[in-house]
């Protein structure tokens, strides 16, 4: 594992970036000792320097500390979103593929309808119904990718269901629950997990987008999308306020996608 | 052919009905009290008595059983009436119709730009045999896909409006104000076009007819544009519905970044105010656009590839 990582510097860098983001989310104080919420009025709009790596904002708060502390909210929202899509999509796709017949038809038509509504609009409808806040945004983002997960899960269950060992288990008298949970699902999960890793990057972007529109965490709390939109009013005189948090989002998404591709490639090679 | 069109229009109507139902389920059945939000919007929640709230609920018809609400709303929607905005009291239809032209101008400009950019990258990447150029160009689309569209817009404003003062940052007057938003909107779409087209061009260039064309003396440009591109454009055409849906969704962000009026601003304001009828109207409209674009693509595909025959049962052979 380590030698193959060293031979692929891009992948190694991606793992490092994601590790840093996870560290920032779990132990923000370790990476940025400064208080993300307390501003020093005399130090407003300081450009990036040795003492303030990312500069300071309109209230004199340290932007680097805000980005580091924002990782927790953004990462939590991302994980919740992917979990919602994984569980709901997996359940719908699993039931559709396993039950077949009319249930399959009805469920998959419903999924097709979800696909005809652009993801952002679906999320916005859910935010309207659920209200604002990080958790609601996460659920809304996750719901928008349920359709993709259902399709992959269904296709996999259909593929596995025809395997000889599934027939064998049935013939041996294993009940349907046992067949589903012990034989079908464990063998069908590979592509769904690959999709989940790929969906992490998409979810980071979607959560940031909804945060940018102002539906994420309420103001003083730092969140990546909110931080980018917060710098919007000062683009002319404080370039760092939107640019640097945006670069952090880009680096995170790029790294997540790179890792997802590597995992997918290894799965296909095996 | 006529039978095919009728069949597909029937399918489209079913999808629209289903999209309406999904949006109804999300917006009306989920917990979230639109009327309370409406009266609390001005920060005067405490001043509204329970009696007044009940009265408002009656006025907007949200006190009736869900099935009755669904039935009346659906019947109205079929006639094109999506109700009145909770926040302003104006009909949703006219709110959308007013905002649509600006958004259409923006998205259509962006679509044209994206097709040119995307096709340019795909053609350049597959033309000739310079592996480094090919690698470079093909690594662009996934890179672009990892960048938030709204951030691209902010960066463009920062450099091209504030630092170099080439294009205005805000406002929706004239073509100069359209350049940056259209570019921002076009970039992610162009990435998808480039990816799909590069893949299908690579497949097409390996086909025997390309060798035949070359053997008959066709130059590399002619082979690339006349033979390979025409065959490769069909897979790109099939993602058109997805592309237009994505453009419409991203226009919400782009209009916010550039402070342009349009559909995106309408829905952002509606979501903030929990203005259910407006949100529902825009969601159903976006589904309608997706369905119509897919229908047009299916009807156009025989023109690109004469081997495709549209049959009455909705299948393509």
PDB file of C-alpha atoms in Angstrom, chain A residues 85 88-89 92 106-123 125-126 140 142-151, chain B residues 15-16 18-23 25-26 242 283 286-287 290:
ATOM      1  CA  UNK A  85     -28.338   8.763  -0.388  1.00  0.00           C
ATOM      2  CA  UNK A  88     -32.362   5.407   1.005  1.00  0.00           C
ATOM      3  CA  UNK A  89     -31.048   4.684  -2.489  1.00  0.00           C
ATOM      4  CA  UNK A  92     -35.084   1.419  -2.845  1.00  0.00           C
ATOM      5  CA  UNK A 106     -43.335   1.341  -9.584  1.00  0.00           C
ATOM      6  CA  UNK A 107     -40.150   2.087  -7.629  1.00  0.00           C
ATOM      7  CA  UNK A 108     -37.998   2.596 -10.693  1.00  0.00           C
ATOM      8  CA  UNK A 109     -40.573   4.853 -12.381  1.00  0.00           C
ATOM      9  CA  UNK A 110     -40.517   6.984  -9.222  1.00  0.00           C
ATOM     10  CA  UNK A 111     -36.724   7.089  -9.444  1.00  0.00           C
ATOM     11  CA  UNK A 112     -36.956   8.172 -13.098  1.00  0.00           C
ATOM     12  CA  UNK A 113     -39.164  11.066 -12.037  1.00  0.00           C
ATOM     13  CA  UNK A 114     -36.586  12.154  -9.445  1.00  0.00           C
ATOM     14  CA  UNK A 115     -33.981  12.122 -12.210  1.00  0.00           C
ATOM     15  CA  UNK A 116     -36.080  14.491 -14.339  1.00  0.00           C
ATOM     16  CA  UNK A 117     -35.806  17.229 -11.697  1.00  0.00           C
ATOM     17  CA  UNK A 118     -32.336  18.859 -11.597  1.00  0.00           C
ATOM     18  CA  UNK A 119     -30.552  17.991  -8.332  1.00  0.00           C
ATOM     19  CA  UNK A 120     -30.295  21.580  -7.099  1.00  0.00           C
ATOM     20  CA  UNK A 121     -34.036  22.175  -7.573  1.00  0.00           C
ATOM     21  CA  UNK A 122     -34.878  19.004  -5.692  1.00  0.00           C
ATOM     22  CA  UNK A 123     -32.589  20.122  -2.863  1.00  0.00           C
ATOM     23  CA  UNK A 125     -37.640  22.124  -2.591  1.00  0.00           C
ATOM     24  CA  UNK A 126     -36.516  20.058   0.404  1.00  0.00           C
ATOM     25  CA  UNK A 140     -31.638  17.819   0.949  1.00  0.00           C
ATOM     26  CA  UNK A 142     -28.504  13.468  -0.024  1.00  0.00           C
ATOM     27  CA  UNK A 143     -32.080  13.143  -1.266  1.00  0.00           C
ATOM     28  CA  UNK A 144     -31.005  14.557  -4.607  1.00  0.00           C
ATOM     29  CA  UNK A 145     -28.624  11.627  -5.201  1.00  0.00           C
ATOM     30  CA  UNK A 146     -31.002   8.893  -4.017  1.00  0.00           C
ATOM     31  CA  UNK A 147     -31.983   8.163  -7.620  1.00  0.00           C
ATOM     32  CA  UNK A 148     -28.420   7.445  -8.755  1.00  0.00           C
ATOM     33  CA  UNK A 149     -27.817   5.077  -5.825  1.00  0.00           C
ATOM     34  CA  UNK A 150     -31.115   3.245  -6.422  1.00  0.00           C
ATOM     35  CA  UNK A 151     -30.202   2.560 -10.028  1.00  0.00           C
TER      36      UNK A 151
ATOM     37  CA  UNK B  15     -43.561  12.400 -16.116  1.00  0.00           C
ATOM     38  CA  UNK B  16     -44.834  15.936 -15.538  1.00  0.00           C
ATOM     39  CA  UNK B  18     -45.337  12.604 -11.408  1.00  0.00           C
ATOM     40  CA  UNK B  19     -42.925  15.525 -10.982  1.00  0.00           C
ATOM     41  CA  UNK B  20     -45.827  17.650  -9.776  1.00  0.00           C
ATOM     42  CA  UNK B  21     -46.817  14.936  -7.324  1.00  0.00           C
ATOM     43  CA  UNK B  22     -43.246  14.572  -6.011  1.00  0.00           C
ATOM     44  CA  UNK B  23     -42.971  18.322  -5.448  1.00  0.00           C
ATOM     45  CA  UNK B  25     -45.314  15.464  -1.469  1.00  0.00           C
ATOM     46  CA  UNK B  26     -42.086  17.248  -0.536  1.00  0.00           C
ATOM     47  CA  UNK B 242     -29.009  16.524 -18.546  1.00  0.00           C
ATOM     48  CA  UNK B 283     -39.507  22.740  -9.872  1.00  0.00           C
ATOM     49  CA  UNK B 286     -37.485  22.485 -14.632  1.00  0.00           C
ATOM     50  CA  UNK B 287     -38.881  18.965 -15.040  1.00  0.00           C
ATOM     51  CA  UNK B 290     -35.945  18.294 -19.118  1.00  0.00           C
TER      52      UNK B 290
END
